[in-house]
XYZ file of C-alpha atoms in Angstrom:
227
model
C 11.951 -3.487 -34.235
C 15.986 -1.568 -34.753
C 18.125 -1.223 -31.969
C 21.229 0.232 -31.528
C 24.052 0.161 -29.239
C 23.391 2.565 -26.014
C 27.659 1.669 -25.042
C 31.112 -0.074 -25.954
C 32.405 -2.740 -23.703
C 36.622 -2.246 -23.016
C 38.009 -5.124 -22.397
C 41.570 -6.172 -22.116
C 41.040 -8.895 -24.691
C 40.686 -7.003 -28.674
C 40.102 -10.393 -30.323
C 37.473 -13.716 -29.653
C 40.598 -16.060 -29.057
C 40.876 -16.107 -25.142
C 37.440 -14.656 -24.443
C 36.036 -16.830 -21.327
C 33.160 -19.032 -22.175
C 30.874 -17.893 -20.264
C 30.709 -14.617 -17.594
C 31.618 -14.961 -14.144
C 34.648 -18.057 -14.539
C 37.696 -15.674 -14.983
C 36.226 -13.655 -12.093
C 39.323 -10.886 -11.988
C 38.410 -9.906 -15.089
C 38.503 -6.373 -15.552
C 36.045 -4.324 -18.200
C 34.677 -0.847 -18.583
C 31.671 0.488 -19.915
C 31.401 3.835 -22.325
C 28.320 5.234 -23.055
C 27.303 6.860 -26.396
C 27.299 10.313 -26.344
C 23.130 10.372 -26.062
C 23.287 8.493 -22.648
C 26.443 9.884 -21.112
C 24.329 11.458 -17.911
C 24.677 11.185 -14.352
C 20.642 10.350 -14.166
C 21.130 7.537 -16.578
C 23.060 5.593 -13.579
C 21.593 7.058 -10.943
C 20.911 4.278 -7.724
C 22.986 1.736 -10.487
C 26.075 1.873 -7.232
C 23.654 -0.104 -5.236
C 23.400 -3.540 -7.041
C 26.172 -5.912 -6.921
C 25.831 -7.459 -10.369
C 24.681 -6.170 -13.818
C 22.771 -8.601 -16.843
C 24.371 -6.918 -19.956
C 22.241 -7.609 -23.406
C 25.030 -7.076 -25.866
C 26.139 -8.035 -30.065
C 28.352 -10.997 -30.664
C 29.506 -8.279 -33.372
C 33.056 -10.912 -34.403
C 30.775 -13.826 -35.265
C 29.574 -14.050 -38.712
C 26.169 -14.107 -40.006
C 23.720 -16.819 -39.714
C 23.664 -19.458 -41.760
C 19.504 -20.090 -41.948
C 17.319 -22.683 -41.342
C 19.951 -25.276 -42.258
C 20.739 -27.780 -40.142
C 24.349 -26.029 -40.098
C 21.950 -23.041 -38.501
C 19.876 -24.217 -36.539
C 22.348 -26.779 -34.550
C 25.290 -25.701 -32.986
C 28.562 -27.889 -31.028
C 28.959 -26.749 -27.456
C 32.533 -26.275 -26.133
C 31.546 -28.294 -22.934
C 30.954 -31.547 -25.317
C 33.935 -31.250 -27.185
C 33.250 -29.778 -29.591
C 32.135 -32.840 -31.347
C 28.501 -33.142 -30.471
C 25.660 -31.019 -31.382
C 22.521 -29.719 -29.689
C 19.737 -26.987 -30.770
C 20.852 -23.747 -30.629
C 17.939 -22.354 -28.196
C 19.512 -25.338 -25.841
C 23.048 -24.103 -26.009
C 24.501 -20.455 -25.319
C 26.599 -20.372 -28.277
C 27.289 -17.133 -30.097
C 26.229 -18.280 -33.215
C 22.715 -17.287 -32.641
C 19.876 -16.159 -35.607
C 20.021 -12.369 -33.523
C 22.911 -12.687 -32.168
C 22.196 -11.640 -29.039
C 24.665 -12.494 -26.089
C 23.205 -12.307 -22.115
C 25.937 -11.349 -19.294
C 25.582 -11.772 -15.901
C 28.736 -9.320 -14.189
C 30.070 -8.132 -10.986
C 29.972 -4.145 -10.785
C 33.548 -2.954 -9.374
C 32.814 0.980 -9.583
C 31.060 3.253 -11.434
C 32.932 6.161 -12.509
C 30.873 9.483 -12.828
C 33.941 11.831 -13.563
C 35.334 10.343 -16.602
C 35.703 12.514 -19.727
C 33.206 10.046 -21.206
C 30.739 10.314 -19.144
C 29.868 8.057 -16.528
C 31.347 4.806 -16.944
C 30.952 1.525 -15.051
C 33.604 -0.456 -13.961
C 33.058 -4.430 -14.263
C 34.531 -7.714 -13.336
C 34.097 -11.014 -14.852
C 32.650 -9.978 -18.760
C 33.105 -12.662 -21.262
C 33.055 -10.070 -23.971
C 35.784 -9.311 -26.554
C 36.963 -5.251 -26.852
C 34.680 -2.949 -28.733
C 31.720 -4.794 -28.619
C 28.464 -3.068 -28.965
C 26.204 -2.752 -25.609
C 22.169 -2.941 -26.054
C 21.209 -3.117 -22.526
C 22.197 -2.729 -18.699
C 20.012 -4.028 -16.310
C 20.396 -5.130 -12.258
C 20.869 -8.409 -11.363
C 17.912 -9.034 -8.759
C 18.918 -11.811 -6.754
C 15.022 -13.209 -5.537
C 13.730 -12.969 -9.217
C 16.999 -13.578 -10.853
C 18.306 -16.777 -8.693
C 17.488 -20.177 -9.072
C 20.383 -22.411 -7.329
C 18.337 -25.386 -7.768
C 18.072 -24.961 -10.768
C 18.872 -28.113 -13.795
C 21.618 -27.284 -16.234
C 20.812 -30.063 -19.258
C 24.091 -31.375 -20.585
C 26.400 -29.289 -18.363
C 25.461 -30.808 -15.575
C 26.987 -34.026 -16.600
C 29.736 -32.971 -18.580
C 32.085 -31.397 -15.427
C 34.641 -28.501 -16.062
C 37.883 -28.252 -14.256
C 40.259 -24.818 -14.689
C 43.602 -25.737 -15.923
C 47.065 -24.862 -13.703
C 48.978 -21.892 -14.874
C 52.333 -21.531 -15.084
C 54.196 -18.189 -16.010
C 57.793 -17.811 -15.425
C 59.117 -14.392 -13.732
C 60.118 -13.032 -16.676
C 56.907 -12.766 -18.067
C 55.447 -12.247 -14.750
C 57.268 -8.237 -14.685
C 55.819 -7.562 -18.009
C 52.289 -6.883 -15.763
C 50.763 -5.349 -13.326
C 49.536 -7.698 -10.038
C 46.181 -7.076 -11.249
C 46.606 -7.645 -15.226
C 48.890 -10.840 -13.812
C 45.747 -12.305 -11.955
C 43.300 -11.535 -14.995
C 45.856 -12.942 -17.216
C 45.477 -16.312 -15.254
C 42.011 -16.596 -14.731
C 41.625 -16.211 -18.411
C 43.848 -19.235 -19.217
C 43.081 -21.419 -16.836
C 39.610 -21.450 -18.686
C 41.984 -22.954 -21.181
C 41.810 -20.505 -24.451
C 42.452 -23.274 -27.248
C 39.666 -24.988 -29.136
C 37.899 -28.122 -27.351
C 39.342 -30.629 -30.633
C 42.705 -28.833 -29.569
C 45.009 -31.580 -27.887
C 48.479 -31.281 -29.142
C 51.318 -30.636 -25.798
C 53.453 -29.114 -28.805
C 51.053 -26.420 -30.108
C 52.423 -22.593 -29.254
C 49.452 -19.963 -29.205
C 49.055 -16.645 -28.956
C 46.484 -14.590 -27.431
C 45.905 -10.598 -27.504
C 45.955 -9.736 -23.823
C 46.172 -6.358 -22.392
C 48.297 -4.844 -25.443
C 50.567 -7.464 -25.015
C 50.321 -11.342 -27.568
C 50.785 -13.867 -24.882
C 52.357 -17.068 -26.113
C 51.342 -20.327 -24.386
C 50.894 -24.014 -24.633
C 49.131 -26.946 -22.724
C 49.745 -30.237 -21.797
C 48.951 -32.670 -19.444
C 45.801 -30.075 -17.065
C 48.313 -27.137 -17.298
C 48.823 -23.758 -19.229
C 52.776 -23.123 -19.380
C 53.788 -19.278 -20.725
C 56.291 -19.402 -23.063
C 56.634 -15.714 -23.555
C 54.994 -12.408 -24.343
C 55.687 -10.074 -26.883
């Protein structure tokens, strides 16, 4: 079976570094779904504004090709386990998958029908990089998709708390209020690799056309500049 993108995703995050590790964690992070020419028709999204959430099926376009049926290809090291403990690839939501397919539940913000690129779907909270190919869009249906009492494996045993975020006034002035809130949400999830723990190290994260510099110490993200 051959599948082709029906749309591409547009996000303030233009590299893998900083992408939230799951959808919904950075709840205010905006994104746009722009359809390919064959699907830029209003009838393709008719009725979609009646749903609160959407499922996106997409491709890990920036992930390296799978390594095959080897120990390295069948096990991964989830960030929730500190990046050091291995589990089976099918017991994880790692981007390093045999077919490199992703599945994300995102909040529907609005549908822009009059956009020059046809109907554009605006969403919030996606864990997709700018330019990500999207292979399908489906509505989230609560009666079938919600399982609030479900067991979540090793995730249940390793709690994760967002970090505090401190952004100096001179950096605050470089962003709109909406951009600032989204940046705060992304940084609070700690974009660093889980095995990094040097409070002196400064990281750079592309966001909304700028390069945000930050370091992490004492469970707090300190933004130190922006370029």
